[in-house]
Coordinates of N, CA and C in Angstrom, one line a residue:
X27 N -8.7 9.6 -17.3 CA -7.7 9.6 -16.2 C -8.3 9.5 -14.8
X28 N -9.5 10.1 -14.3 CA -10.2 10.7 -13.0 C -10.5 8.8 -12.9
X29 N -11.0 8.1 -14.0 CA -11.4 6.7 -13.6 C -10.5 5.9 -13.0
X30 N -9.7 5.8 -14.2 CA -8.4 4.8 -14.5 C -7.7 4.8 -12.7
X31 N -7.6 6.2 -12.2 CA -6.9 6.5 -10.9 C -7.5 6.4 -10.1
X32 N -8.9 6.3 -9.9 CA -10.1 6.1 -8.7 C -10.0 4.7 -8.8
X33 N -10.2 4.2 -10.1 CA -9.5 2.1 -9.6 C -8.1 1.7 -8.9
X34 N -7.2 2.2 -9.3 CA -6.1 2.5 -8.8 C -6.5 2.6 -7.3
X35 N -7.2 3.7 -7.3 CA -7.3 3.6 -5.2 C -7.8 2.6 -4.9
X36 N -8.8 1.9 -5.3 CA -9.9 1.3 -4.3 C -8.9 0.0 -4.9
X37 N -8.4 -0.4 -5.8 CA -7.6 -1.5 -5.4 C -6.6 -1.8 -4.5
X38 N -5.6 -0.5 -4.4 CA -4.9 -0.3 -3.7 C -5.4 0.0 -1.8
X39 N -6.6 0.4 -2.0 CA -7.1 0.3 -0.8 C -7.5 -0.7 0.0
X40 N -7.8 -1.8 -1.1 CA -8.1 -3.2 -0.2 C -6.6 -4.2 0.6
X41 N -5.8 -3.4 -0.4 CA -4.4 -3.9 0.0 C -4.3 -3.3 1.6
X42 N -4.3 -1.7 1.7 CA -4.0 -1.0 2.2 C -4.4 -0.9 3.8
X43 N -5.7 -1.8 3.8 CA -6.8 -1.8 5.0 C -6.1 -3.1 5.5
X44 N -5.1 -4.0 5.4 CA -4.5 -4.8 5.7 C -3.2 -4.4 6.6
X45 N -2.5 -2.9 6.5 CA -1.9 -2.4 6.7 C -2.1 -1.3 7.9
X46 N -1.3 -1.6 9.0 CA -1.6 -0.2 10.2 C -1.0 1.1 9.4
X47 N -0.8 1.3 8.3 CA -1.1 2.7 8.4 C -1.9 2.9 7.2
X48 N -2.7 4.5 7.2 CA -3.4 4.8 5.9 C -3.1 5.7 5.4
X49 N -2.2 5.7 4.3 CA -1.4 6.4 3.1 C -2.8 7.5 2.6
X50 N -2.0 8.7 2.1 CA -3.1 9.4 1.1 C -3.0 9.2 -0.2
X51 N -1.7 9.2 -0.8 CA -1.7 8.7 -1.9 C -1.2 7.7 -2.3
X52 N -1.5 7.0 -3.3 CA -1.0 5.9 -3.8 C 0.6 6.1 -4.0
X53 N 1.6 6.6 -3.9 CA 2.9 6.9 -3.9 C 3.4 6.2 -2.4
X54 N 2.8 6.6 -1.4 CA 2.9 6.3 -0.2 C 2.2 4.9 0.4
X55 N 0.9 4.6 -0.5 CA 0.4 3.8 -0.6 C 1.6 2.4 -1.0
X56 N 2.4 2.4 -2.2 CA 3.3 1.9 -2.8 C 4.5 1.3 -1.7
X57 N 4.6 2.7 -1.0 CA 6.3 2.4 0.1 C 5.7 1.8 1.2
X58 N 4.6 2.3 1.5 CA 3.9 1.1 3.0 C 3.7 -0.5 2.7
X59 N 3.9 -0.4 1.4 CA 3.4 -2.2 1.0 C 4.9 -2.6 0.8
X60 N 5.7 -1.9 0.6 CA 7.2 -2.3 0.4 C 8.0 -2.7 2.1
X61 N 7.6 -1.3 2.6 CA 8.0 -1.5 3.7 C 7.6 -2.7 4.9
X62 N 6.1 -3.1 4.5 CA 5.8 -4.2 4.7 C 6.7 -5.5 4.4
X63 N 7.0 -5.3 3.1 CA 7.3 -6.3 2.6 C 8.9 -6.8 3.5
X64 N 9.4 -5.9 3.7 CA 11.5 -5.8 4.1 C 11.1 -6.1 5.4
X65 N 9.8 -5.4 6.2 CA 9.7 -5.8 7.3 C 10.3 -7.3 7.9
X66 N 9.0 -7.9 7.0 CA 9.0 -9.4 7.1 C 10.0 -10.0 6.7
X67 N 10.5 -9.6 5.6 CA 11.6 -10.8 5.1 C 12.8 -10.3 6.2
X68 N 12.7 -8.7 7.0 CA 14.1 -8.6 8.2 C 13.3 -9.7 9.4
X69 N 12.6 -10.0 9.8 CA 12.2 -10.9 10.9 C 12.7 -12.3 10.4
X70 N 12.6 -12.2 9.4 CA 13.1 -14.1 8.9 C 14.6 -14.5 9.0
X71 N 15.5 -13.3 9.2 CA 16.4 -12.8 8.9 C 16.9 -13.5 10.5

């Protein structure tokens, strides 16, 4: 489990260093990449 979920971070973390904010967990991690995501597609908008 302690592995599986430390890959989990550090993948999510390369995403995440792309991002102005730094989440603590991956849950949050999850809604800042989403939120990103609505951001952009509301600016196209």
């Amino acid at each position: 489990m302690k592995n599986s979920r430390a890959g989990k971070f550090k993948r999510e973390g390369q995403v995440i260093t792309l991002l102005p904010i730094d989440p603590n967990t991956s849950q949050s991690a999850f809604t800042a990449i989403l939120l990103q995501i609505f951001l952009s597609l509301y600016k196209f908008l």
